[in-house]
Amino acid sequence: MVEEKFVVTPWEVTGAVDYDRLIRDFGTQPITGPLAKKLEEILGDAAYLIRRHIFFSHRDLNLVLDDHSKGKGLFLYTGRGPSGPMHIGHILSFYFTKWLQDKFHTNVYIQITDDEKFLEEKRNLSYEDTQKWAVDNILEIAAVGFDPDRTFTAKSVFGFTGETNIGFSFYPSIQILPSLLEKRRCLIPSAIDQDPYWRIQRDIAEPMGYYKAAAVHSKFLPPLTGMKDKMSSSKPETAIYLSDDDKTVRNKVYRYAFSGGQATKEEHRKKGGDPDVDVPFQWLYMFFEPDDKKIEQIRTEYKSGRMLTGDLKDILIEKVATFLNEHRQRREKARELVHLYKKDGALAREMWKRDFSKS
Ligand code: TYM
């Protein structure tokens, strides 16, 4: 069998991603068996993300759960590079991290890598652009509802100077740094593209007296345009942004969402649709329809041809619009919370008092 070509790095995702192969190539572990069961119990309402293998791969998650049950604790870390408006794929790991924070009652560090996006030349972003997007993106993240006393959101500058450990002066070190903020195991939720950084961290952490970072990896929510490549902040037709209003959501889904349906209604009724390549179905499955019975019913109806492409798109539009309206209401309320995440909440105050040259 010829293996299709695809690329997954922190800077590029192209082709149709074969996630089983990524587990082999990256040397991570699948989330299966007793570990998956345990995590499903912990996650409650969000368990479908494990059951459906949306978060499908990990490093040392078993050790994280052991540490938790032995009372050793853990902390969480995730991040965002503010290169533009956030889309629905970007927010998935943040909701997942919030669910984990609720269950583990633990600290969360959120890194906003404005420097990374400024430095990536192909993006052509000015310093002011990255600052503007950082402010906007922090508000989107605040809308997710993290505990204000256990969450610290920081731009990646972190107050380091050239005199700090020389290792901190290149970008991967900056992204790795928050995983070393506590002498406990750090669990990092993200899509699998960020894993290369954790590999470097795991090579250096123990000799420095820290824990190797643990990670839990998600698949990519596919672009609207089909099951290949990645949603892009700079290609509006591929993504739904958190700022898209109802009308934009409807237009984008009708116009651009790749359908697994047949060319005509008659043919569709006869042959049925293919949910495996149908982006509206995949988005429902991966995030927007947590109810297993409902999603399986949609699959059956669509495959049989009883449910038409337009009907399936309407279901997705309704779900996405509801989610975004709720998210935006939370975003408005979160304006008052941002200062807590940045400087005034209990964890943020502790961080600003800390002398990093001594740690
Ligand atoms: P960034 O801003 O590219 O992405 C933010 C988060 O979103 C994930 N992601 C996706 N998840 C699901 N579906 C998609 N289509 C999709 N596209 C992106 C990313 O994996 C990430 O979790 N360098 C980082 C910022 C960063 C970071 C971190 C991320 C700094 N520290 C720690 C995760 C964990 C970046 O530019 O992410």
Coordinates of C-alpha atoms and ligand atoms in Angstrom, one line a residue:
M1 CA 0.0 0.0 0.0
V2 CA 1.3 3.5 -0.9
E3 CA 1.4 5.8 2.1
E4 CA 0.0 9.2 1.2
K5 CA 2.4 12.1 1.8
F6 CA 1.6 14.6 4.5
V7 CA 3.5 16.9 6.8
V8 CA 2.9 17.9 10.4
T9 CA 5.2 20.3 12.1
P10 CA 4.6 23.3 14.4
W11 CA 4.7 25.5 11.3
E12 CA 3.0 23.4 8.6
V13 CA 0.2 20.9 8.3
T14 CA -0.4 19.7 4.7
G15 CA -2.0 16.7 3.1
A16 CA -4.4 14.1 4.6
V17 CA -3.0 13.4 8.1
D18 CA -2.6 9.7 9.0
Y19 CA -2.8 9.9 12.8
D20 CA -1.8 6.3 13.4
R21 CA 1.4 6.9 11.5
L22 CA 2.0 10.1 13.5
I23 CA 1.9 8.1 16.7
R24 CA 4.6 5.8 15.2
D25 CA 6.7 8.6 13.7
F26 CA 6.5 10.9 16.8
G27 CA 6.9 8.0 19.2
T28 CA 3.8 8.9 21.3
Q29 CA 1.3 6.5 22.8
P30 CA -2.4 6.0 21.7
I31 CA -5.0 6.7 24.4
T32 CA -6.7 3.4 24.7
G33 CA -7.7 0.7 27.2
P34 CA -7.7 1.3 30.9
L35 CA -6.1 4.8 30.5
A36 CA -8.9 5.9 28.2
K37 CA -11.5 4.5 30.6
K38 CA -10.0 6.4 33.6
L39 CA -9.8 9.6 31.6
E40 CA -13.4 9.3 30.5
E41 CA -14.5 8.9 34.1
I42 CA -12.5 12.0 35.1
L43 CA -13.8 14.1 32.2
G44 CA -17.5 13.4 32.6
D45 CA -19.3 15.5 29.9
A46 CA -16.2 15.9 27.9
A47 CA -15.5 12.2 27.8
Y48 CA -16.7 12.0 24.2
L49 CA -13.5 13.7 23.1
I50 CA -11.6 10.6 24.4
R51 CA -14.2 8.0 23.4
R52 CA -14.1 9.3 19.8
H53 CA -10.3 9.6 19.7
I54 CA -10.3 13.3 19.1
F55 CA -7.7 13.5 21.9
F56 CA -6.0 10.4 20.7
S57 CA -2.4 10.4 21.7
H58 CA -0.3 11.2 24.7
R59 CA 3.0 11.2 26.6
D60 CA 3.1 10.1 30.2
L61 CA -0.6 10.7 30.8
N62 CA -0.7 7.5 32.9
L63 CA 2.0 9.0 35.2
V64 CA 0.0 12.3 35.4
L65 CA -3.1 10.4 36.6
D66 CA -0.9 8.3 39.1
D67 CA 0.6 11.5 40.5
H68 CA -2.9 13.0 40.8
S69 CA -4.3 10.0 42.7
K70 CA -1.2 9.9 45.0
G71 CA -1.8 13.6 45.8
K72 CA 1.5 14.7 44.2
G73 CA -0.4 17.2 42.0
L74 CA 0.2 18.4 38.5
F75 CA -0.2 21.6 36.5
L76 CA -1.5 22.4 33.0
Y77 CA 0.0 24.4 30.3
T78 CA -1.2 25.4 26.9
G79 CA -0.8 28.4 24.5
R80 CA -1.6 30.4 21.4
G81 CA 0.4 32.2 18.8
P82 CA -1.5 35.4 18.2
S83 CA -1.2 35.7 14.4
G84 CA -4.8 36.7 13.6
P85 CA -8.4 35.9 14.7
M86 CA -8.8 32.6 16.5
H87 CA -10.8 29.9 14.8
I88 CA -12.9 27.1 16.1
G89 CA -9.9 24.6 15.9
H90 CA -7.7 26.8 18.1
I91 CA -10.2 27.0 20.9
L92 CA -10.7 23.2 21.3
S93 CA -7.6 22.6 23.4
F94 CA -8.5 25.6 25.6
Y95 CA -11.9 24.1 26.4
F96 CA -10.3 20.7 27.0
T97 CA -7.7 22.4 29.4
K98 CA -10.5 24.1 31.3
W99 CA -12.4 20.8 31.7
L100 CA -9.1 19.3 33.1
Q101 CA -8.7 22.3 35.4
D102 CA -12.2 21.9 36.8
K103 CA -11.6 18.2 37.5
F104 CA -8.0 18.5 38.9
H105 CA -8.3 21.9 40.6
T106 CA -5.0 22.7 39.3
N107 CA -2.9 25.7 38.0
V108 CA -3.0 26.5 34.3
Y109 CA -0.3 28.5 32.5
I110 CA -1.3 30.0 29.2
Q111 CA 1.5 31.3 27.0
I112 CA 0.8 33.9 24.3
T113 CA 3.7 33.8 21.8
D114 CA 3.5 37.2 20.2
D115 CA 7.3 37.0 19.7
E116 CA 7.0 33.7 17.8
K117 CA 4.5 35.2 15.3
F118 CA 6.4 38.4 14.9
L119 CA 9.6 36.4 14.2
E120 CA 8.0 34.1 11.6
E121 CA 8.9 36.2 8.5
K122 CA 6.4 34.7 6.1
R123 CA 3.6 36.1 8.2
N124 CA 4.7 39.6 7.6
L125 CA 3.2 40.8 10.9
S126 CA 4.3 44.0 12.5
Y127 CA 4.9 44.2 16.2
E128 CA 1.7 46.3 16.5
D129 CA -0.2 43.5 14.7
T130 CA 0.9 40.8 17.1
Q131 CA 0.1 43.1 20.1
K132 CA -3.4 43.8 18.7
W133 CA -4.1 40.1 18.1
A134 CA -2.6 39.2 21.5
V135 CA -5.2 41.4 23.2
D136 CA -8.0 40.0 21.1
N137 CA -6.9 36.3 21.5
I138 CA -6.5 36.7 25.3
L139 CA -10.1 37.8 25.5
E140 CA -11.2 34.7 23.5
I141 CA -9.2 32.5 25.9
A142 CA -10.6 34.3 28.9
A143 CA -14.1 33.5 27.6
V144 CA -13.4 29.8 28.1
G145 CA -13.8 30.3 31.9
F146 CA -10.6 29.4 33.6
D147 CA -10.3 29.8 37.4
P148 CA -9.0 33.4 37.8
D149 CA -7.0 32.4 40.9
R150 CA -5.3 29.4 39.3
T151 CA -4.6 30.7 35.9
F152 CA -1.7 32.8 34.6
T153 CA -1.8 34.2 31.1
A154 CA 1.5 35.7 29.9
K155 CA 3.0 36.9 26.7
S156 CA 6.1 34.8 26.1
V157 CA 8.5 37.6 27.0
F158 CA 8.3 36.5 30.6
G159 CA 10.8 39.2 31.7
F160 CA 13.9 37.3 30.7
T161 CA 17.0 39.1 29.6
G162 CA 20.1 38.0 27.8
E163 CA 21.6 37.3 31.2
T164 CA 19.1 34.6 32.0
N165 CA 20.2 31.0 31.1
I166 CA 21.5 31.2 27.6
G167 CA 19.3 28.3 26.6
F168 CA 16.2 30.6 26.9
S169 CA 17.2 32.9 24.1
F170 CA 16.0 30.7 21.2
Y171 CA 12.3 30.1 20.5
P172 CA 11.8 26.5 21.4
S173 CA 13.2 27.3 24.8
I174 CA 10.6 30.0 25.2
Q175 CA 7.8 27.6 24.4
I176 CA 9.3 24.9 26.7
L177 CA 9.8 27.3 29.6
P178 CA 6.3 27.2 31.2
S179 CA 6.5 23.4 31.5
L180 CA 9.3 24.1 34.1
L181 CA 7.4 26.6 36.2
E182 CA 6.6 24.0 38.9
K183 CA 8.4 21.0 40.3
R184 CA 5.5 18.8 39.5
R185 CA 4.5 17.0 36.3
C186 CA 3.2 19.4 33.6
L187 CA 0.4 18.2 31.3
I188 CA 0.2 20.0 28.0
P189 CA -3.0 19.8 25.9
S190 CA -2.6 20.8 22.3
A191 CA -3.1 19.5 18.8
I192 CA -0.3 17.1 17.8
D193 CA 1.6 19.7 15.7
Q194 CA 3.1 21.2 18.9
D195 CA 4.6 17.8 20.1
P196 CA 8.1 18.4 18.6
Y197 CA 8.7 21.0 21.3
W198 CA 7.8 18.6 24.1
R199 CA 10.4 16.1 22.7
I200 CA 13.1 18.7 23.2
Q201 CA 11.8 19.4 26.7
R202 CA 11.9 15.7 27.6
D203 CA 15.5 15.5 26.6
I204 CA 16.6 18.3 28.9
A205 CA 14.2 18.4 31.8
E206 CA 15.4 15.6 34.1
P207 CA 19.1 16.6 34.1
M208 CA 18.0 20.0 35.1
G209 CA 16.0 18.6 38.0
Y210 CA 12.5 18.9 36.5
Y211 CA 9.9 16.5 35.3
K212 CA 9.6 15.5 31.7
A213 CA 6.5 17.2 30.2
A214 CA 3.5 15.0 29.7
A215 CA 1.2 15.8 26.7
V216 CA -2.2 15.0 25.4
H217 CA -2.7 15.5 21.7
S218 CA -5.8 16.2 19.6
K219 CA -6.4 15.7 16.0
F220 CA -7.0 18.8 13.8
L221 CA -10.5 20.0 13.2
P222 CA -10.4 19.8 9.4
P223 CA -10.7 22.9 7.3
L224 CA -14.2 23.6 5.9
T225 CA -12.9 23.0 2.4
G226 CA -12.1 19.3 2.9
M227 CA -10.2 16.7 4.9
K228 CA -6.8 17.8 3.8
D229 CA -4.4 20.5 5.2
K230 CA -5.2 22.8 8.1
M231 CA -7.7 25.6 8.9
S232 CA -5.9 28.8 8.3
S233 CA -6.4 32.2 10.0
S234 CA -5.5 33.9 6.7
K235 CA -7.9 31.9 4.5
P236 CA -11.4 32.8 5.6
E237 CA -13.1 30.1 3.5
T238 CA -11.2 27.4 5.4
A239 CA -12.2 28.4 8.9
I240 CA -15.0 29.7 11.1
Y241 CA -13.6 32.4 13.4
L242 CA -14.8 32.9 16.9
S243 CA -15.9 36.4 15.7
D244 CA -18.1 35.2 12.8
D245 CA -21.7 36.2 13.2
D246 CA -24.7 33.9 12.4
K247 CA -25.0 35.0 8.8
T248 CA -21.3 34.5 8.1
V249 CA -21.4 31.1 9.7
R250 CA -24.4 30.2 7.5
N251 CA -22.8 31.5 4.3
K252 CA -19.5 29.8 4.9
V253 CA -21.0 26.4 5.7
Y254 CA -23.3 26.6 2.6
R255 CA -20.7 27.8 0.3
Y256 CA -17.5 26.2 1.4
A257 CA -18.1 23.1 3.6
F258 CA -17.0 20.1 1.7
S259 CA -19.9 17.6 1.4
G260 CA -19.8 13.8 1.2
G261 CA -23.2 14.0 -0.5
Q262 CA -24.1 13.0 -4.0
A263 CA -24.4 15.4 -7.0
T264 CA -28.2 15.4 -7.2
K265 CA -31.0 14.9 -4.7
E266 CA -32.2 11.8 -6.5
E267 CA -28.8 10.2 -6.5
H268 CA -28.3 11.1 -2.9
R269 CA -31.6 9.4 -1.9
K270 CA -30.4 6.3 -3.8
K271 CA -26.8 6.1 -2.8
G272 CA -26.5 8.1 0.4
G273 CA -23.7 10.3 1.7
D274 CA -20.2 9.6 3.0
P275 CA -19.8 10.9 6.5
D276 CA -16.1 10.1 6.6
V277 CA -15.2 12.9 4.1
D278 CA -18.1 15.2 4.9
V279 CA -16.8 18.2 6.9
P280 CA -20.1 19.2 8.5
F281 CA -20.4 15.6 9.9
Q282 CA -16.8 15.6 11.0
W283 CA -17.2 18.9 12.9
L284 CA -20.3 17.6 14.6
Y285 CA -18.5 14.4 15.5
M286 CA -15.3 16.0 16.7
F287 CA -16.7 18.8 18.8
F288 CA -20.3 20.1 18.3
E289 CA -22.5 17.0 19.0
P290 CA -21.4 15.4 22.3
D291 CA -24.4 13.1 22.4
D292 CA -23.4 9.7 21.1
K293 CA -26.9 8.6 20.2
K294 CA -27.6 11.7 18.3
I295 CA -24.4 11.6 16.3
E296 CA -24.9 8.0 15.4
Q297 CA -28.4 8.7 14.3
I298 CA -27.2 11.5 12.0
R299 CA -24.5 9.1 10.6
T300 CA -27.1 6.5 9.8
E301 CA -29.6 8.9 8.3
Y302 CA -27.0 10.6 6.1
K303 CA -25.5 7.3 5.0
S304 CA -28.9 6.0 4.0
G305 CA -29.6 9.0 1.9
R306 CA -32.7 10.0 4.0
M307 CA -30.8 13.0 5.3
L308 CA -29.7 15.4 2.6
T309 CA -26.5 17.5 2.5
G310 CA -28.5 20.7 3.2
D311 CA -30.2 19.1 6.3
L312 CA -26.8 18.1 7.7
K313 CA -25.4 21.6 7.0
D314 CA -28.4 23.1 8.8
I315 CA -27.7 21.0 11.9
L316 CA -24.1 22.1 12.0
I317 CA -25.0 25.8 11.4
E318 CA -27.4 25.7 14.3
K319 CA -24.8 24.1 16.6
V320 CA -22.0 26.4 15.6
A321 CA -24.1 29.6 15.9
T322 CA -25.3 28.6 19.3
F323 CA -21.8 27.8 20.5
L324 CA -20.4 31.1 19.2
N325 CA -23.2 33.2 20.6
E326 CA -22.6 31.6 24.1
H327 CA -18.9 32.0 23.7
R328 CA -19.3 35.7 22.7
Q329 CA -21.5 36.3 25.8
R330 CA -18.8 34.8 27.9
R331 CA -16.2 36.9 26.1
E332 CA -18.1 40.1 27.0
K333 CA -18.2 39.1 30.7
A334 CA -14.6 38.0 30.6
R335 CA -13.4 41.6 29.8
E336 CA -13.4 42.1 33.6
L337 CA -11.5 39.0 34.3
V338 CA -8.5 39.5 32.0
H339 CA -6.6 41.5 34.6
L340 CA -6.9 38.6 37.0
Y341 CA -5.3 36.2 34.6
K342 CA -2.6 38.6 33.7
K343 CA -1.7 40.2 37.0
D344 CA -4.2 40.3 39.9
G345 CA -5.4 36.7 40.4
A346 CA -3.7 34.6 43.1
L347 CA -1.5 32.7 40.7
A348 CA -0.7 35.7 38.6
R349 CA 0.4 37.7 41.7
E350 CA 2.6 34.9 42.8
M351 CA 4.2 34.8 39.3
W352 CA 5.0 38.5 39.2
K353 CA 6.6 38.3 42.6
R354 CA 8.8 35.4 41.6
D355 CA 12.5 35.9 41.1
F356 CA 13.3 33.8 37.9
S357 CA 17.0 34.3 38.1
K358 CA 16.9 32.1 41.2
S359 CA 14.8 29.2 39.9
Ligands
TYM1 P1 -1.3 28.1 17.5 O1 -1.7 29.5 17.8 O2 -1.0 27.8 16.1 O3 -2.5 27.1 17.9 C1 -3.2 27.2 19.2 C2 -3.6 25.8 19.6 O4 -4.5 25.3 18.7 C3 -4.1 24.0 18.2 N1 -4.7 23.9 16.8 C4 -5.7 23.1 16.5 N2 -6.5 22.3 17.2 C5 -7.4 21.6 16.5 N3 -7.7 21.8 15.2 C6 -7.0 22.7 14.5 N4 -7.3 22.8 13.2 C7 -6.0 23.4 15.1 N5 -5.1 24.3 14.7 C8 -4.3 24.6 15.7 C9 -2.6 24.0 18.3 O5 -2.1 22.7 18.4 C10 -2.5 24.8 19.7 O6 -2.7 23.9 20.7 N6 3.4 27.9 19.2 C11 2.0 27.8 19.5 C12 1.7 28.6 20.8 C13 2.0 27.9 22.1 C14 1.5 26.6 22.5 C15 2.1 26.4 23.8 C16 0.5 25.8 22.1 C17 3.0 28.3 23.0 N7 3.0 27.4 24.0 C18 1.8 25.3 24.5 C19 0.1 24.7 22.8 C20 0.8 24.4 24.0 C21 1.1 28.2 18.4 O7 1.5 29.0 17.6 O8 -0.2 27.7 18.5

